[in-house]
Amino acid sequence: MKFPTFSQNWDLDVLFMGGSHSPAFQDFLNKSEKDLSAFQQYVEAWQLDLQDTDRFYTLLEMLKENMQQLEQASSFVSCLQAQDTSDSKAGSLRAKVSQLLATYGVILTTFDEKLRSISDREWQQLLEKKEFSELQFFLTERRKHAKEKLSKAEESLIHSLSVDGYHGWGEIYDTLASHVYIPFVENGETNMLSVGQASNLFNHPNRAVRKEVFHKWEEAWGEKTDMLADILNHLAGFRLTVYKARGWEDVLKEPLAISRMKKETLDTMWHTIADFKAPLVRFLNKKAEMLGIKKLSWFDVEAPIGNTNSTMTFDEGAEFIISHFNKFGPQLADLAKTAFKNRWIEAEDRPGKRAGGFCTSFPLSEQSRIFMTYSGTPSNVSTLAHELGHAFHSAVLHEIHPLKRNYAMNVAETASTFAEMVIADAAVKQAASKEEKLVLLEDKIQRSVALLMNIHARFLFETAFYEERKAGYVHKERLNELMIDAQKTAYGDALGQYHPQFWSSKLHFYITDTPFYNFPYTFGYLFSLGIYAKAMEAGAGYEKKYIALLQDTASMTVEELAKKHLDVDLTKRDFWEAGLKLCIEDIEEFLALLG
Ligand SMILES: [Zn+2]
């Protein structure tokens, strides 16, 4: 079957015509601002009246509307900024959206203040009413979190100050990072690579190339290291000050609450992973042997094995993904087709783009947009499948109430990882030769290395850094040390050379919307493996159940979600072990093929 040629540039005009100078988007922002101010007045005037709950219903409708508008606006600006890092107009639009989001936050603080002043008895009566029963989880969670916060005046001040004193630091990071270029000499000519282009070279087959890029990478980021250490310290300092004021002892309290997850679950997950490091280390040692070196360096971990440097054109990648998605379920395949055909994806390999990949949703248009830099490597194909998984999650949620779509960060990675796995497993199964099978298995195992070792290192680093930050500023040299310690533990001492400055180049440490954006990836990975195992057992027709699970992702805690749809207890080792055993099977198959 021949597919038409898919564009590698996304279509943003269909959302708002004219890019960062779009008059339609300006109108939309103006309307959002007006609606926000109406919402503000409404919330301020509102008092609970159990005899007249229509007004509460209206309030929730307004909350929903404003939320969707701001999400729509924020997604659009994210796309503009990502596609052209020199677009200064997009930067000022970001400032505007941040300001609107801060206003929205202040309004919600007012709302929360009112929620927590409602007595438990009245609250029960309210929730028993039919029109609110659907939103029980949303409302209960909102009120519970409100009760753990400071007074309205204090929380409002925190929100307002966070625009310049917190999110502002995140924006400075983005600006600084966008000015990092990696000089790379090829055929006697020096090219200034964007961070995205350079990071693709970490899986170059030639070790000299990887080494060169790694050194230039450390050098380029190293030039900004003083400023980056400042930013990291200020971000953490802001968070810690707020936590202290609220009386929150544990820095994990907020990320766990955002993840709707128990500490017990997180601890069980990491402890079980720690006990499964030995096979991963065996794999890394074997890989070093295959590459003809004693121990892998940081820049070797993603190196391709053997001499297959097979690449896929964007069209081939698309065809590959769609056909394999189709083997799992028609709805997933249809969503992917829509994304390729309707130009939801920006994948072109060119300078001036932001690094990394993301998927962002436009709730009012019921569409998503995917951003990445595609150069045809197997890992690019995985990224593409990953982001399409996110888009699928958003698509199935478009069918349910908008206030039940706000899924947590850890389950946010469930659909994406699941989609990656569908692609990876299908690819291994249909491998044409032993060599191809090895390469594909290795790619799968790489995912385990990334999620069980690399992400583990990030978690260990961040936990240690926050602990030290409580006592004061943590210097860049100390940050390097903490990073190396974390990497050594997480990689089971398998590497000969680590990446001390990883904390400066990894965007995730600077994301202000979600603290500790690391363990959710690992959770999502192992959670997906659990679902994937069930899907394989069940065979055709599992897609319906999978969709039902995804649609519940924002309506209960993860422990409840797992109990209801998978019949497992996340605080027990068994579930995690089952997922980890699938990872180990890949390694065993890989080692067995090598004899
Ligand atoms: Zn993701």
Coordinates of C-alpha atoms and ligand atoms in Angstrom, one line a residue:
M1 CA 0.0 0.0 0.0
K2 CA 1.4 3.4 -1.0
F3 CA 0.7 6.4 1.2
P4 CA 0.7 9.9 -0.1
T5 CA 3.6 12.1 0.9
F6 CA 3.0 13.7 4.2
S7 CA 4.0 17.2 5.0
Q8 CA 6.7 17.6 7.7
N9 CA 5.4 21.0 8.6
W10 CA 2.4 21.4 10.8
D11 CA -0.6 23.5 10.0
L12 CA -1.2 26.2 12.7
D13 CA -3.2 28.4 10.4
V14 CA -6.2 26.2 10.6
L15 CA -6.2 27.0 14.4
F16 CA -5.3 30.7 14.1
M17 CA -4.4 32.3 10.8
G18 CA -1.1 34.2 10.6
G19 CA 1.4 32.8 13.1
S20 CA 2.6 35.1 15.9
H21 CA 1.0 38.1 14.1
S22 CA -2.4 36.4 13.8
P23 CA -5.2 38.9 14.2
A24 CA -7.6 36.0 15.0
F25 CA -5.3 35.0 17.9
Q26 CA -5.2 38.5 19.1
D27 CA -9.0 38.6 19.1
F28 CA -9.1 35.3 20.9
L29 CA -6.7 36.6 23.6
N30 CA -8.9 39.7 24.0
K31 CA -12.0 37.6 24.4
S32 CA -10.3 35.3 26.8
E33 CA -9.3 38.3 28.9
K34 CA -12.9 39.7 28.9
D35 CA -14.2 36.2 29.8
L36 CA -11.7 36.0 32.6
S37 CA -12.8 39.2 34.1
A38 CA -16.5 38.2 33.9
F39 CA -15.5 34.9 35.6
Q40 CA -13.7 36.8 38.3
Q41 CA -16.7 38.9 39.1
Y42 CA -18.9 35.9 39.2
V43 CA -16.7 33.9 41.5
E44 CA -16.3 36.8 43.9
A45 CA -20.0 37.3 44.1
W46 CA -20.8 33.6 44.5
Q47 CA -21.9 32.1 47.8
L48 CA -23.2 28.5 48.1
D49 CA -26.9 28.3 48.3
L50 CA -28.2 24.7 48.5
Q51 CA -31.7 25.9 47.4
D52 CA -30.3 27.4 44.3
T53 CA -27.4 25.4 42.9
D54 CA -27.9 26.6 39.3
R55 CA -25.5 29.4 40.1
F56 CA -22.9 26.9 41.1
Y57 CA -23.5 25.0 37.9
T58 CA -23.0 28.2 35.9
L59 CA -19.8 28.9 37.8
L60 CA -18.4 25.4 36.8
E61 CA -19.4 26.1 33.2
M62 CA -17.5 29.3 33.2
L63 CA -14.5 27.6 34.9
K64 CA -14.5 25.0 32.2
E65 CA -14.8 27.6 29.3
N66 CA -12.0 29.7 30.6
M67 CA -9.8 26.7 31.3
Q68 CA -10.2 25.5 27.7
Q69 CA -9.6 28.9 26.2
L70 CA -6.4 29.3 28.1
E71 CA -5.2 25.8 27.2
Q72 CA -5.9 26.6 23.6
A73 CA -4.0 29.9 23.8
S74 CA -1.1 28.4 25.7
S75 CA -0.8 25.5 23.2
F76 CA -0.7 27.9 20.3
V77 CA 2.1 29.9 21.8
S78 CA 4.0 26.8 22.6
C79 CA 3.9 25.8 19.0
L80 CA 5.0 29.2 17.8
Q81 CA 7.9 29.3 20.2
A82 CA 9.0 25.8 19.4
Q83 CA 9.0 26.2 15.6
D84 CA 11.1 29.3 15.6
T85 CA 13.2 30.1 18.6
S86 CA 14.0 33.6 17.2
D87 CA 10.3 34.6 17.0
S88 CA 10.3 37.4 19.5
K89 CA 6.6 38.2 18.9
A90 CA 5.8 34.7 20.2
G91 CA 7.8 35.6 23.3
S92 CA 5.6 38.5 24.0
L93 CA 2.5 36.4 23.4
R94 CA 3.8 33.9 25.9
A95 CA 4.1 36.8 28.4
K96 CA 0.5 37.7 27.8
V97 CA -0.7 34.1 28.2
S98 CA 1.3 33.7 31.3
Q99 CA -0.3 36.8 32.7
L100 CA -3.8 35.5 31.9
L101 CA -3.0 32.1 33.4
A102 CA -1.8 33.9 36.6
T103 CA -5.1 35.8 36.7
Y104 CA -7.0 32.5 36.2
G105 CA -4.9 31.1 39.1
V106 CA -5.9 34.0 41.3
I107 CA -9.6 33.5 40.5
L108 CA -9.3 29.8 41.3
T109 CA -7.7 30.8 44.6
T110 CA -10.8 32.8 45.4
F111 CA -12.9 29.8 44.3
D112 CA -10.9 27.5 46.5
E113 CA -11.2 29.8 49.5
K114 CA -15.0 29.5 49.1
L115 CA -14.9 25.8 48.7
R116 CA -13.0 25.3 51.9
S117 CA -15.3 27.5 53.9
I118 CA -18.2 25.2 53.0
S119 CA -19.0 22.9 55.9
D120 CA -18.6 19.1 55.4
R121 CA -22.3 18.6 55.8
E122 CA -23.3 21.1 53.2
W123 CA -20.6 19.8 50.9
Q124 CA -22.0 16.3 51.1
Q125 CA -25.5 17.6 50.3
L126 CA -24.1 19.5 47.3
L127 CA -22.3 16.4 45.9
E128 CA -25.4 14.3 46.3
K129 CA -27.2 16.5 43.7
K130 CA -27.5 14.7 40.4
E131 CA -26.0 17.5 38.3
F132 CA -22.7 17.4 40.2
S133 CA -22.3 13.7 40.7
E134 CA -20.3 13.4 37.5
L135 CA -17.8 15.9 38.9
Q136 CA -17.4 14.4 42.3
F137 CA -13.8 13.5 42.0
F138 CA -12.8 16.9 40.5
L139 CA -14.7 18.9 43.2
T140 CA -13.5 16.8 46.1
E141 CA -9.9 16.9 45.0
R142 CA -10.1 20.7 44.5
R143 CA -11.5 21.2 48.0
K144 CA -9.0 18.9 49.6
H145 CA -6.1 20.7 48.0
A146 CA -7.6 24.1 48.9
K147 CA -7.7 23.0 52.5
E148 CA -4.0 22.4 52.5
K149 CA -3.1 25.9 51.3
L150 CA -2.7 29.3 52.8
S151 CA -5.2 32.1 53.1
K152 CA -6.7 33.6 50.0
A153 CA -4.6 36.7 50.3
E154 CA -1.4 34.8 50.8
E155 CA -2.1 32.4 47.9
S156 CA -3.1 35.3 45.6
L157 CA 0.2 37.0 46.4
I158 CA 2.1 33.8 45.7
H159 CA 0.4 33.4 42.3
S160 CA 1.1 37.0 41.3
L161 CA 4.7 36.8 42.4
S162 CA 5.2 33.6 40.6
V163 CA 4.8 35.3 37.2
D164 CA 8.2 37.1 37.5
G165 CA 9.7 35.3 40.4
Y166 CA 9.1 31.7 39.3
H167 CA 7.8 31.1 35.8
G168 CA 10.0 34.0 34.7
W169 CA 13.1 32.0 35.6
G170 CA 11.7 29.1 33.5
E171 CA 11.4 31.5 30.6
I172 CA 14.9 32.8 31.1
Y173 CA 16.1 29.2 30.9
D174 CA 14.2 28.7 27.6
T175 CA 15.7 31.9 26.2
L176 CA 19.2 30.9 27.2
A177 CA 18.8 27.4 26.0
S178 CA 17.6 28.6 22.6
H179 CA 20.9 30.5 22.2
V180 CA 23.0 27.4 22.7
Y181 CA 24.6 26.2 19.5
I182 CA 27.0 23.3 19.1
P183 CA 29.8 24.0 16.7
F184 CA 30.4 20.8 14.7
V185 CA 33.1 20.3 12.0
E186 CA 32.0 18.2 9.1
N187 CA 34.0 18.0 5.8
G188 CA 36.2 20.8 6.9
E189 CA 33.3 23.1 7.5
T190 CA 32.0 24.2 10.9
N191 CA 28.3 24.0 11.3
M192 CA 26.5 25.6 14.2
L193 CA 24.0 22.9 15.2
S194 CA 20.9 23.5 17.2
V195 CA 20.6 21.5 20.4
G196 CA 18.0 19.3 18.7
Q197 CA 20.3 18.6 15.8
A198 CA 23.2 17.9 18.0
S199 CA 21.4 15.5 20.3
N200 CA 20.5 13.4 17.3
L201 CA 24.2 12.8 16.8
F202 CA 24.4 11.0 20.1
N203 CA 23.3 7.9 18.2
H204 CA 25.8 8.4 15.4
P205 CA 27.6 5.1 14.5
N206 CA 31.0 6.7 14.6
R207 CA 32.4 7.0 18.1
A208 CA 34.7 9.9 17.2
V209 CA 31.6 11.9 16.1
R210 CA 29.7 11.1 19.3
K211 CA 32.7 12.0 21.5
E212 CA 33.3 15.2 19.6
V213 CA 29.6 16.3 19.9
F214 CA 29.6 15.4 23.6
H215 CA 32.6 17.5 24.3
K216 CA 31.3 20.4 22.3
W217 CA 28.0 20.0 24.0
E218 CA 29.5 20.1 27.5
E219 CA 31.5 23.1 26.4
A220 CA 28.6 25.0 24.9
W221 CA 26.4 24.5 28.0
G222 CA 29.4 25.0 30.2
E223 CA 29.7 28.6 29.1
K224 CA 26.3 29.3 30.6
T225 CA 26.7 27.1 33.7
D226 CA 26.9 30.0 36.2
M227 CA 23.6 31.4 35.0
L228 CA 22.0 28.0 34.8
A229 CA 23.0 27.2 38.3
D230 CA 21.4 30.5 39.4
I231 CA 18.2 29.7 37.6
L232 CA 18.0 26.2 39.1
N233 CA 18.6 27.5 42.6
H234 CA 16.0 30.2 42.2
L235 CA 13.4 27.9 40.9
A236 CA 14.0 25.5 43.8
G237 CA 14.3 28.3 46.3
F238 CA 10.9 29.7 45.3
R239 CA 9.2 26.3 45.6
L240 CA 10.8 25.5 48.9
T241 CA 9.8 28.9 50.4
V242 CA 6.2 28.3 49.3
Y243 CA 6.2 24.8 50.7
K244 CA 7.6 25.9 54.0
A245 CA 4.9 28.6 54.3
R246 CA 2.2 26.1 53.7
G247 CA 3.8 23.7 56.2
W248 CA 4.6 21.1 53.6
E249 CA 7.6 19.1 54.9
D250 CA 8.3 16.8 51.9
V251 CA 9.2 18.2 48.5
L252 CA 7.5 15.2 47.0
K253 CA 4.2 16.2 48.5
E254 CA 3.2 18.4 45.5
P255 CA 4.4 16.2 42.7
L256 CA 2.7 13.2 44.4
A257 CA -0.5 15.1 44.8
I258 CA -0.4 16.2 41.2
S259 CA 0.2 12.6 40.2
R260 CA -2.7 11.4 42.5
M261 CA -0.3 8.9 43.8
K262 CA 0.7 7.6 47.2
K263 CA 4.3 7.9 48.5
E264 CA 4.1 4.2 49.2
T265 CA 3.5 3.5 45.5
L266 CA 6.5 5.6 44.4
D267 CA 8.8 3.9 47.0
T268 CA 7.7 0.5 46.0
M269 CA 8.3 1.3 42.4
W270 CA 11.9 2.6 42.8
H271 CA 12.8 -0.2 45.3
T272 CA 11.6 -2.9 42.9
I273 CA 13.5 -1.2 40.1
A274 CA 16.7 -1.0 42.2
D275 CA 16.5 -4.8 42.6
F276 CA 16.3 -5.3 38.8
K277 CA 19.4 -3.3 37.9
A278 CA 21.8 -6.3 37.4
P279 CA 20.4 -7.4 34.0
L280 CA 20.5 -3.8 32.7
V281 CA 24.1 -3.6 33.8
R282 CA 24.8 -6.9 32.0
F283 CA 23.3 -5.4 28.9
L284 CA 25.5 -2.3 29.1
N285 CA 28.6 -4.3 29.6
K286 CA 27.7 -6.5 26.6
K287 CA 27.2 -3.4 24.5
A288 CA 30.6 -2.0 25.5
E289 CA 32.1 -5.3 24.4
M290 CA 30.2 -5.1 21.1
L291 CA 31.5 -1.5 20.5
G292 CA 35.0 -2.8 21.3
I293 CA 35.5 -0.7 24.4
K294 CA 36.1 -1.5 28.1
K295 CA 33.2 0.5 29.5
L296 CA 30.6 2.7 27.9
S297 CA 30.8 6.5 28.2
W298 CA 27.7 8.6 28.6
F299 CA 27.8 9.3 24.9
D300 CA 28.0 5.6 24.0
V301 CA 24.8 4.6 25.7
E302 CA 22.6 5.5 22.7
A303 CA 25.1 4.4 20.1
P304 CA 23.7 2.0 17.4
I305 CA 25.0 -1.5 17.5
G306 CA 26.4 -3.3 14.4
N307 CA 26.6 -1.5 11.1
T308 CA 23.0 -1.0 10.3
N309 CA 22.4 2.6 10.1
S310 CA 19.1 2.1 8.5
T311 CA 17.0 5.2 8.4
M312 CA 13.4 5.8 7.4
T313 CA 12.0 8.7 5.5
F314 CA 9.2 10.5 7.2
D315 CA 6.7 8.8 4.9
E316 CA 8.2 5.4 5.7
G317 CA 8.0 6.2 9.4
A318 CA 4.4 7.2 9.1
E319 CA 3.5 4.1 7.1
F320 CA 5.3 1.9 9.7
I321 CA 3.5 3.5 12.6
I322 CA 0.0 3.5 11.1
S323 CA 0.2 -0.2 10.0
H324 CA 1.5 -1.3 13.4
F325 CA -1.0 0.8 15.3
N326 CA -3.7 -0.9 13.2
K327 CA -2.7 -4.3 14.5
F328 CA -3.5 -3.2 18.0
G329 CA -6.6 -1.2 17.3
P330 CA -8.4 0.7 14.5
Q331 CA -9.1 3.8 16.5
L332 CA -5.4 4.3 17.4
A333 CA -4.5 3.9 13.7
D334 CA -7.2 6.3 12.6
L335 CA -6.0 8.9 15.0
A336 CA -2.4 8.6 13.6
K337 CA -3.7 8.8 10.0
T338 CA -5.6 12.0 10.9
A339 CA -2.5 13.5 12.5
F340 CA -0.4 12.8 9.4
K341 CA -3.0 13.8 6.8
N342 CA -4.2 16.9 8.6
R343 CA -0.7 18.1 9.3
W344 CA -0.7 18.0 13.1
I345 CA 3.0 17.3 13.1
E346 CA 6.1 19.5 12.8
A347 CA 9.0 17.3 12.1
E348 CA 11.3 19.0 9.7
D349 CA 15.1 18.8 10.5
R350 CA 16.3 22.4 10.3
P351 CA 18.1 24.9 12.5
G352 CA 16.2 27.4 14.6
K353 CA 13.8 24.9 16.2
R354 CA 13.5 24.0 19.9
A355 CA 15.0 20.7 21.0
G356 CA 13.0 17.7 22.0
G357 CA 9.5 16.6 21.3
F358 CA 6.1 17.3 22.7
C359 CA 2.4 16.9 22.0
T360 CA 0.0 19.7 22.9
S361 CA -3.8 19.7 22.8
F362 CA -6.2 22.3 21.4
P363 CA -9.4 21.4 23.3
L364 CA -11.7 23.9 21.5
S365 CA -10.6 22.5 18.1
E366 CA -10.4 18.9 19.4
Q367 CA -7.0 18.6 17.7
S368 CA -3.4 18.1 18.9
R369 CA -0.1 19.2 17.6
I370 CA 3.1 17.3 17.7
F371 CA 6.6 18.8 17.7
M372 CA 9.9 17.1 17.1
T373 CA 13.0 17.0 14.8
Y374 CA 12.9 14.0 12.5
S375 CA 16.1 12.8 10.9
G376 CA 15.0 9.3 10.2
T377 CA 16.6 7.3 13.1
P378 CA 14.7 4.5 14.8
S379 CA 14.6 6.7 17.9
N380 CA 12.9 9.4 15.9
V381 CA 10.2 6.9 14.8
S382 CA 9.7 6.0 18.5
T383 CA 9.4 9.6 19.5
L384 CA 6.8 10.1 16.8
A385 CA 4.8 7.1 18.0
H386 CA 5.2 8.4 21.6
E387 CA 3.7 11.8 20.8
L388 CA 0.9 10.2 18.7
G389 CA 0.1 8.2 21.9
H390 CA -0.4 11.5 23.7
A391 CA -2.6 12.7 20.9
F392 CA -4.7 9.5 21.1
H393 CA -5.1 10.0 24.9
S394 CA -6.4 13.6 24.2
A395 CA -8.7 12.4 21.5
V396 CA -10.5 9.8 23.6
L397 CA -10.8 12.4 26.4
H398 CA -12.6 14.8 24.0
E399 CA -15.6 12.5 24.4
I400 CA -16.0 13.2 28.1
H401 CA -16.6 16.2 30.3
P402 CA -13.7 18.8 30.1
L403 CA -13.4 18.9 33.9
K404 CA -12.6 15.1 33.8
R405 CA -9.8 15.4 31.3
N406 CA -7.1 16.8 33.5
Y407 CA -5.1 13.6 33.8
A408 CA -2.0 13.6 36.0
M409 CA 1.6 13.7 34.8
N410 CA 2.3 10.0 35.5
V411 CA -0.6 8.6 33.6
A412 CA 0.0 11.3 31.0
E413 CA 2.9 9.1 29.8
T414 CA 0.9 5.9 29.8
A415 CA -0.7 6.2 26.4
S416 CA 2.6 7.6 24.9
T417 CA 4.7 4.7 26.2
F418 CA 2.0 2.2 25.2
A419 CA 2.1 3.5 21.6
E420 CA 5.9 3.3 21.6
M421 CA 5.7 -0.3 22.8
V422 CA 3.2 -1.3 20.1
I423 CA 5.6 -0.1 17.5
A424 CA 8.7 -1.6 19.1
D425 CA 7.2 -5.1 19.7
A426 CA 5.7 -5.4 16.3
A427 CA 8.9 -4.4 14.7
V428 CA 10.9 -7.0 16.7
K429 CA 8.4 -9.7 15.7
Q430 CA 8.7 -9.0 12.0
A431 CA 12.4 -8.6 11.9
A432 CA 13.8 -10.0 8.6
S433 CA 17.2 -11.0 9.9
K434 CA 19.0 -11.8 13.2
E435 CA 21.0 -8.5 12.8
E436 CA 17.8 -6.5 12.4
K437 CA 16.2 -8.3 15.3
L438 CA 19.2 -7.4 17.5
V439 CA 19.0 -3.7 16.5
L440 CA 15.3 -3.6 17.2
L441 CA 15.6 -5.4 20.5
E442 CA 18.4 -3.0 21.4
D443 CA 16.2 -0.1 20.7
K444 CA 13.5 -1.5 23.0
I445 CA 16.1 -2.2 25.8
Q446 CA 17.3 1.4 25.3
R447 CA 13.9 2.5 26.4
S448 CA 14.3 0.5 29.6
V449 CA 17.8 2.0 30.1
A450 CA 16.3 5.5 29.6
L451 CA 13.4 5.0 32.0
L452 CA 14.9 2.8 34.6
M453 CA 18.4 4.3 34.7
N454 CA 18.4 7.8 33.1
I455 CA 15.2 8.9 34.6
H456 CA 16.2 7.3 37.9
A457 CA 19.3 9.4 37.9
R458 CA 17.2 12.5 37.4
F459 CA 15.0 11.6 40.3
L460 CA 17.9 10.8 42.6
F461 CA 19.6 14.1 41.6
E462 CA 16.5 16.2 42.1
T463 CA 15.8 14.6 45.4
A464 CA 19.3 15.2 46.6
F465 CA 19.5 18.7 45.2
Y466 CA 16.3 19.8 46.9
E467 CA 17.5 18.4 50.2
E468 CA 20.7 20.5 50.0
R469 CA 18.9 23.5 48.7
K470 CA 16.9 23.7 51.9
A471 CA 20.1 24.8 53.6
G472 CA 21.1 27.4 50.9
Y473 CA 22.5 27.9 47.5
V474 CA 24.0 24.8 45.8
H475 CA 27.0 25.7 43.7
K476 CA 27.6 24.5 40.2
E477 CA 30.5 22.3 41.3
R478 CA 28.2 20.6 43.9
L479 CA 25.5 20.2 41.3
N480 CA 28.0 18.4 39.1
E481 CA 28.9 16.1 42.0
L482 CA 25.3 15.4 42.9
M483 CA 24.6 14.6 39.2
I484 CA 27.6 12.2 39.0
D485 CA 26.6 10.4 42.2
A486 CA 23.0 10.0 41.0
Q487 CA 24.2 8.7 37.6
K488 CA 26.6 6.2 39.2
T489 CA 23.8 4.8 41.4
A490 CA 21.2 4.8 38.7
Y491 CA 23.5 3.1 36.1
G492 CA 24.9 0.6 38.6
D493 CA 28.4 1.9 38.0
A494 CA 28.3 0.6 34.5
L495 CA 29.6 3.7 32.8
G496 CA 33.3 4.8 32.5
Q497 CA 32.4 8.4 32.0
Y498 CA 29.4 10.3 33.2
H499 CA 27.7 13.6 32.3
P500 CA 28.1 16.0 35.2
Q501 CA 26.4 18.9 33.4
F502 CA 23.3 17.0 32.6
W503 CA 21.4 19.2 35.0
S504 CA 22.1 22.2 32.8
S505 CA 21.0 20.9 29.4
K506 CA 18.0 18.9 30.5
L507 CA 14.9 21.1 30.2
H508 CA 12.8 19.0 32.6
F509 CA 14.6 20.4 35.6
Y510 CA 13.4 23.9 34.6
I511 CA 9.8 23.2 33.9
T512 CA 7.8 25.3 36.3
D513 CA 4.3 23.9 35.7
T514 CA 5.2 20.5 37.0
P515 CA 7.9 19.8 39.7
F516 CA 9.8 16.6 39.5
Y517 CA 9.0 15.8 36.0
N518 CA 10.9 12.5 36.0
F519 CA 9.3 9.7 38.0
P520 CA 6.0 10.0 36.0
Y521 CA 7.9 8.8 32.9
T522 CA 9.0 5.7 34.7
F523 CA 5.6 5.1 36.3
G524 CA 4.0 5.5 32.9
Y525 CA 6.4 3.1 31.3
L526 CA 5.9 0.3 33.9
F527 CA 2.2 1.0 34.1
S528 CA 2.0 0.7 30.3
L529 CA 3.9 -2.5 30.4
G530 CA 1.3 -3.9 32.8
I531 CA -1.5 -2.8 30.4
Y532 CA 0.4 -4.1 27.5
A533 CA 0.8 -7.5 29.1
K534 CA -3.0 -7.6 29.6
A535 CA -3.6 -6.5 26.0
M536 CA -1.5 -9.3 24.7
E537 CA -3.3 -11.8 26.8
A538 CA -6.7 -10.5 25.7
G539 CA -5.9 -10.3 22.0
A540 CA -8.1 -8.5 19.5
G541 CA -10.8 -6.2 21.0
Y542 CA -8.8 -5.0 23.9
E543 CA -8.8 -1.4 22.5
K544 CA -12.3 -0.8 23.9
K545 CA -11.0 -1.6 27.4
Y546 CA -7.9 0.4 26.9
I547 CA -10.0 3.4 25.9
A548 CA -12.2 3.0 29.0
L549 CA -9.0 3.0 31.2
L550 CA -7.7 6.1 29.4
Q551 CA -11.0 7.9 29.9
D552 CA -10.8 7.3 33.6
T553 CA -7.3 8.6 34.0
A554 CA -8.4 11.9 35.4
S555 CA -11.3 10.7 37.5
M556 CA -9.5 8.7 40.3
T557 CA -6.2 8.1 42.0
V558 CA -3.7 5.9 40.2
E559 CA -4.2 3.2 42.8
E560 CA -7.9 3.2 42.1
L561 CA -7.4 3.2 38.4
A562 CA -5.1 0.2 38.6
K563 CA -7.5 -1.6 40.9
K564 CA -10.5 -0.9 38.7
H565 CA -9.1 -1.6 35.2
L566 CA -6.2 -4.0 35.9
D567 CA -7.2 -5.5 39.2
V568 CA -3.8 -4.9 40.8
D569 CA -2.4 -3.2 44.0
L570 CA 0.3 -0.6 43.1
T571 CA 1.7 -0.5 46.6
K572 CA 2.8 -4.1 46.2
R573 CA 5.8 -5.3 44.4
D574 CA 4.0 -7.9 42.2
F575 CA 2.7 -5.4 39.7
W576 CA 6.0 -3.7 39.2
E577 CA 7.9 -7.0 39.0
A578 CA 5.6 -8.2 36.2
G579 CA 6.4 -5.1 34.2
L580 CA 10.1 -5.3 34.9
K581 CA 10.2 -9.0 33.9
L582 CA 9.1 -8.0 30.4
C583 CA 12.1 -5.6 30.2
I584 CA 14.4 -8.4 31.4
E585 CA 13.0 -10.8 28.8
D586 CA 14.1 -8.4 26.0
I587 CA 17.6 -8.4 27.5
E588 CA 17.7 -12.1 27.8
E589 CA 16.5 -12.5 24.2
F590 CA 19.2 -10.0 23.1
L591 CA 22.0 -11.8 24.9
A592 CA 20.8 -15.2 23.7
L593 CA 20.9 -14.1 20.1
L594 CA 24.5 -13.1 20.5
G595 CA 25.2 -16.6 21.8
Ligands
ZN1 ZN 5.6 12.2 26.6

